[in-house]
Each structure stands twice: as structure tokens, then as C-alpha cells.
Coordinates of N, CA and C in Angstrom, one line a residue:
M50 N -18.2 -22.0 -126.7 CA -17.7 -21.4 -127.9 C -17.9 -22.4 -129.0
T51 N -17.7 -23.7 -128.8 CA -17.8 -24.7 -129.8 C -19.3 -24.9 -130.2
L52 N -20.1 -24.9 -129.1 CA -21.6 -25.1 -129.3 C -22.1 -23.9 -130.2
S53 N -21.6 -22.7 -129.9 CA -22.1 -21.6 -130.6 C -21.7 -21.7 -132.1
T54 N -20.4 -22.1 -132.3 CA -19.9 -22.2 -133.7 C -20.7 -23.3 -134.4
T55 N -21.0 -24.4 -133.8 CA -21.7 -25.5 -134.4 C -23.1 -25.1 -134.7
L56 N -23.7 -24.3 -133.8 CA -25.1 -23.9 -134.0 C -25.2 -22.9 -135.2
K57 N -24.2 -22.0 -135.3 CA -24.2 -21.0 -136.4 C -24.0 -21.8 -137.7
A58 N -23.1 -22.8 -137.7 CA -22.9 -23.5 -138.9 C -24.1 -24.3 -139.3
S59 N -24.8 -24.8 -138.4 CA -26.1 -25.6 -138.7 C -27.1 -24.6 -139.2
V60 N -27.3 -23.5 -138.6 CA -28.3 -22.5 -139.1 C -27.9 -22.0 -140.5
A61 N -26.6 -21.8 -140.7 CA -26.2 -21.3 -142.0 C -26.5 -22.4 -143.1
A62 N -26.2 -23.6 -142.7 CA -26.4 -24.8 -143.6 C -27.9 -24.9 -143.9
A63 N -28.7 -24.8 -142.9 CA -30.2 -24.9 -143.1 C -30.7 -23.8 -144.0
C64 N -30.2 -22.6 -143.8 CA -30.6 -21.5 -144.6 C -30.2 -21.7 -146.0
L65 N -29.0 -22.1 -146.2 CA -28.6 -22.4 -147.6 C -29.4 -23.4 -148.3
I66 N -29.7 -24.5 -147.6 CA -30.6 -25.5 -148.2 C -32.0 -25.0 -148.5
A67 N -32.5 -24.3 -147.5 CA -33.9 -23.7 -147.7 C -33.9 -22.8 -148.9
F68 N -32.9 -21.9 -149.1 CA -32.9 -21.0 -150.2 C -32.5 -21.6 -151.5
A69 N -31.9 -22.8 -151.4 CA -31.4 -23.4 -152.7 C -32.6 -23.8 -153.6
G70 N -33.6 -24.4 -153.0 CA -34.7 -24.8 -153.7 C -34.4 -25.8 -154.8
C71 N -34.5 -25.4 -156.1 CA -34.3 -26.3 -157.2 C -32.9 -26.1 -157.8
T72 N -32.1 -25.3 -157.2 CA -30.8 -25.0 -157.8 C -29.8 -26.2 -157.5
D73 N -28.7 -26.1 -158.1 CA -27.7 -27.2 -158.0 C -27.1 -27.2 -156.6
L74 N -27.1 -28.4 -155.9 CA -26.7 -28.5 -154.5 C -25.2 -28.7 -154.4
K75 N -24.5 -28.9 -155.4 CA -23.1 -29.2 -155.3 C -22.3 -28.0 -154.7
P76 N -22.5 -26.8 -155.1 CA -21.8 -25.7 -154.4 C -22.2 -25.5 -152.9
I77 N -23.5 -25.8 -152.7 CA -24.0 -25.7 -151.3 C -23.3 -26.8 -150.5
Q78 N -23.2 -28.0 -151.0 CA -22.6 -29.1 -150.3 C -21.1 -28.8 -150.1
A79 N -20.5 -28.1 -151.0 CA -19.1 -27.7 -150.8 C -19.0 -26.7 -149.6
Q80 N -19.9 -25.8 -149.6 CA -19.9 -24.8 -148.5 C -20.2 -25.5 -147.1
I81 N -21.1 -26.5 -147.1 CA -21.4 -27.2 -145.9 C -20.1 -28.0 -145.5
D82 N -19.5 -28.6 -146.4 CA -18.3 -29.4 -146.1 C -17.2 -28.4 -145.5
D83 N -17.1 -27.2 -146.1 CA -16.1 -26.3 -145.6 C -16.5 -25.8 -144.2
L84 N -17.8 -25.6 -143.9 CA -18.2 -25.3 -142.6 C -17.9 -26.4 -141.6
K85 N -18.1 -27.6 -142.0 CA -17.8 -28.8 -141.1 C -16.3 -28.8 -140.8
A86 N -15.5 -28.5 -141.8 CA -14.1 -28.5 -141.6 C -13.7 -27.4 -140.6
Q87 N -14.3 -26.3 -140.8 CA -14.0 -25.2 -139.9 C -14.5 -25.5 -138.4
V88 N -15.6 -26.1 -138.3 CA -16.1 -26.5 -137.0 C -15.1 -27.5 -136.3
A89 N -14.6 -28.5 -137.1 CA -13.7 -29.5 -136.6 C -12.4 -28.8 -136.2
K90 N -11.9 -27.8 -137.0 CA -10.7 -27.1 -136.7 C -10.9 -26.3 -135.4
N91 N -12.0 -25.7 -135.2 CA -12.3 -24.9 -134.0 C -12.4 -25.8 -132.8
T92 N -12.9 -27.0 -133.0 CA -13.0 -27.9 -131.9 C -11.6 -28.3 -131.4
A93 N -10.7 -28.6 -132.4 CA -9.4 -29.0 -132.1 C -8.6 -27.8 -131.4
D94 N -8.9 -26.6 -131.9 CA -8.2 -25.4 -131.3 C -8.7 -25.2 -129.9
D95 N -10.0 -25.4 -129.7 CA -10.5 -25.3 -128.3 C -9.9 -26.3 -127.4
Q96 N -9.7 -27.5 -127.8 CA -9.1 -28.5 -127.0 C -7.6 -28.2 -126.7
K97 N -6.9 -27.7 -127.7 CA -5.5 -27.3 -127.5 C -5.5 -26.1 -126.5
M98 N -6.3 -25.2 -126.6 CA -6.4 -24.0 -125.8 C -6.7 -24.5 -124.3
Q99 N -7.6 -25.4 -124.1 CA -7.9 -25.9 -122.8 C -6.7 -26.5 -122.2
Q100 N -5.9 -27.3 -123.0 CA -4.7 -27.9 -122.5 C -3.7 -26.9 -122.0
E101 N -3.6 -25.8 -122.8 CA -2.6 -24.8 -122.5 C -3.1 -24.0 -121.2
I102 N -4.3 -23.8 -121.1 CA -4.9 -23.2 -119.9 C -4.6 -24.0 -118.7
N103 N -4.8 -25.3 -118.8 CA -4.5 -26.2 -117.7 C -3.0 -26.2 -117.3
A104 N -2.2 -26.2 -118.3 CA -0.7 -26.2 -118.0 C -0.4 -24.9 -117.4
A105 N -0.9 -23.8 -117.8 CA -0.6 -22.5 -117.2 C -1.1 -22.4 -115.7
Q106 N -2.3 -23.0 -115.5 CA -2.8 -23.0 -114.1 C -1.9 -23.9 -113.2
S107 N -1.4 -25.0 -113.8 CA -0.5 -25.8 -113.0 C 0.8 -25.1 -112.7
A108 N 1.3 -24.4 -113.7 CA 2.6 -23.7 -113.5 C 2.4 -22.5 -112.4
A109 N 1.2 -21.9 -112.5 CA 0.9 -20.8 -111.5 C 0.8 -21.4 -110.1
S110 N 0.2 -22.5 -110.0 CA 0.1 -23.2 -108.7 C 1.4 -23.6 -108.2
A111 N 2.3 -24.1 -109.0 CA 3.6 -24.5 -108.6 C 4.4 -23.2 -108.1
A112 N 4.2 -22.1 -108.9 CA 4.9 -20.9 -108.5 C 4.4 -20.3 -107.2
Q113 N 3.1 -20.5 -107.0 CA 2.5 -20.0 -105.7 C 3.1 -20.8 -104.5
S114 N 3.2 -22.1 -104.7 CA 3.8 -23.0 -103.7 C 5.2 -22.6 -103.4
A115 N 6.0 -22.4 -104.5 CA 7.4 -22.0 -104.3 C 7.5 -20.7 -103.6
A116 N 6.6 -19.7 -103.9 CA 6.7 -18.4 -103.3 C 6.3 -18.6 -101.8
S117 N 5.4 -19.4 -101.5 CA 5.0 -19.6 -100.1 C 6.1 -20.2 -99.3
A118 N 6.8 -21.2 -99.9 CA 8.0 -21.8 -99.2 C 9.1 -20.8 -99.0
A119 N 9.3 -19.9 -100.0 CA 10.4 -18.9 -99.9 C 10.0 -17.9 -98.8
Q120 N 8.7 -17.6 -98.7 CA 8.3 -16.7 -97.6 C 8.5 -17.3 -96.3
S121 N 8.2 -18.5 -96.1 CA 8.4 -19.3 -94.9 C 9.8 -19.3 -94.5
T122 N 10.7 -19.6 -95.4 CA 12.1 -19.6 -95.2 C 12.6 -18.2 -94.8
A123 N 12.1 -17.2 -95.4 CA 12.5 -15.8 -95.1 C 12.0 -15.4 -93.7
N124 N 10.9 -15.8 -93.3 CA 10.3 -15.6 -92.0 C 11.2 -16.3 -90.9
Q125 N 11.6 -17.5 -91.2 CA 12.5 -18.2 -90.3 C 13.8 -17.5 -90.1
A126 N 14.4 -17.1 -91.2 CA 15.6 -16.4 -91.2 C 15.5 -15.1 -90.4
L127 N 14.5 -14.4 -90.6 CA 14.2 -13.1 -89.8 C 14.1 -13.4 -88.3
S128 N 13.4 -14.4 -88.0 CA 13.3 -14.8 -86.6 C 14.6 -15.2 -86.0
T129 N 15.4 -15.9 -86.7 CA 16.8 -16.3 -86.2 C 17.6 -15.1 -86.1
A130 N 17.6 -14.2 -87.1 CA 18.4 -13.0 -87.0 C 18.0 -12.1 -85.8
Q131 N 16.7 -12.0 -85.5 CA 16.3 -11.2 -84.4 C 16.8 -11.9 -83.1
S132 N 16.7 -13.2 -83.0 CA 17.1 -13.9 -81.8 C 18.6 -13.7 -81.6
N133 N 19.4 -13.9 -82.7 CA 20.8 -13.7 -82.6 C 21.2 -12.3 -82.2
S134 N 20.5 -11.3 -82.7 CA 20.7 -9.9 -82.4 C 20.5 -9.7 -80.9
T135 N 19.4 -10.2 -80.4 CA 19.2 -10.1 -78.9 C 20.3 -10.8 -78.1
A136 N 20.7 -11.9 -78.5 CA 21.8 -12.7 -77.8 C 23.1 -11.9 -77.9
I137 N 23.4 -11.3 -79.0 CA 24.6 -10.5 -79.2 C 24.6 -9.3 -78.2
E138 N 23.4 -8.6 -78.2 CA 23.3 -7.5 -77.3 C 23.5 -7.9 -75.8
A139 N 23.0 -9.0 -75.4 CA 23.2 -9.5 -74.1 C 24.6 -9.8 -73.8
I140 N 25.3 -10.4 -74.7 CA 26.7 -10.7 -74.5 C 27.5 -9.4 -74.5
N141 N 27.2 -8.5 -75.3 CA 27.9 -7.2 -75.2 C 27.7 -6.5 -73.9
E142 N 26.5 -6.6 -73.3 CA 26.3 -6.0 -72.0 C 27.1 -6.7 -70.9
K143 N 27.2 -8.0 -71.0 CA 28.0 -8.8 -70.0 C 29.5 -8.4 -70.2
I144 N 30.0 -8.2 -71.4 CA 31.4 -7.9 -71.6 C 31.6 -6.5 -71.0
D145 N 30.7 -5.5 -71.3 CA 30.8 -4.2 -70.8 C 30.9 -4.2 -69.3
R146 N 30.0 -4.9 -68.6 CA 30.0 -5.0 -67.1 C 31.3 -5.6 -66.6
M147 N 31.8 -6.6 -67.3 CA 33.1 -7.2 -66.9 C 34.2 -6.2 -66.9
F148 N 34.3 -5.4 -68.0 CA 35.3 -4.4 -68.1 C 35.2 -3.3 -67.1
K149 N 33.9 -2.9 -66.8 CA 33.7 -1.9 -65.8 C 34.1 -2.4 -64.4
K150 N 33.8 -3.6 -64.1 CA 34.2 -4.2 -62.8 C 35.7 -4.3 -62.7
S151 N 36.4 -4.7 -63.8 CA 37.8 -4.8 -63.7 C 38.5 -3.4 -63.6
V152 N 38.0 -2.4 -64.3 CA 38.5 -1.1 -64.2 C 38.3 -0.4 -62.9
S153 N 37.1 -0.7 -62.3 CA 36.8 -0.1 -61.0 C 37.6 -0.7 -59.8
K154 N 38.2 -1.9 -60.0 CA 38.9 -2.5 -58.9 C 40.2 -1.9 -58.8

């Protein structure tokens, strides 16, 4: 983007100089200076935008890591819950058998 802007500014400046011929170059110089200022501003804007993109990518990466950690914790909790459920069912069966034995005696 910066190279394209610089190239356009250079071509525009070259065209203005070529067409100027014997005319007064002060207005053309002012336009060239304005174009240079615009190119410098675009370069600064591009650098700022790149920094913002890098920051956004870093934040997205951190969010992805946090989401992965949360998923891992959820999977562990599910596994523990299933294990506990199986253990509770086994204990309930034992209790039921104990009551059936005591009632049958």
C-alpha cells in the first residue's frame, strides 16, 4: 500500500514537472510538498495499523489459549462427574442389596 502510494505520488510529480515546461514551478513545488506530506502521513498510518493488527492477533491468540484451557477443565469435570455417577450407582446397588438381605431374613 505504501509503495503504491509512493509510486503514484512520484508519477504525479513527474507528470506535473513534465507538463510545467516554462511555467512557474512554485505551485508545482507546493503540490509536490503536499504529496510528500501525504505519503509520510500514509506511512505513519500504515505503521500504526500494523501495530494494531499485531496487538489484535496477540489478543486473539491469548483468547484461544484461554478457551483451550477452559475446554480442558470442562472435559476433566465431565470425566469426574461421570466417574462419580458410576460410583454412586454402585453404592446405591450395594445399599439396595443390604436392605433386601435384611428384609428377607
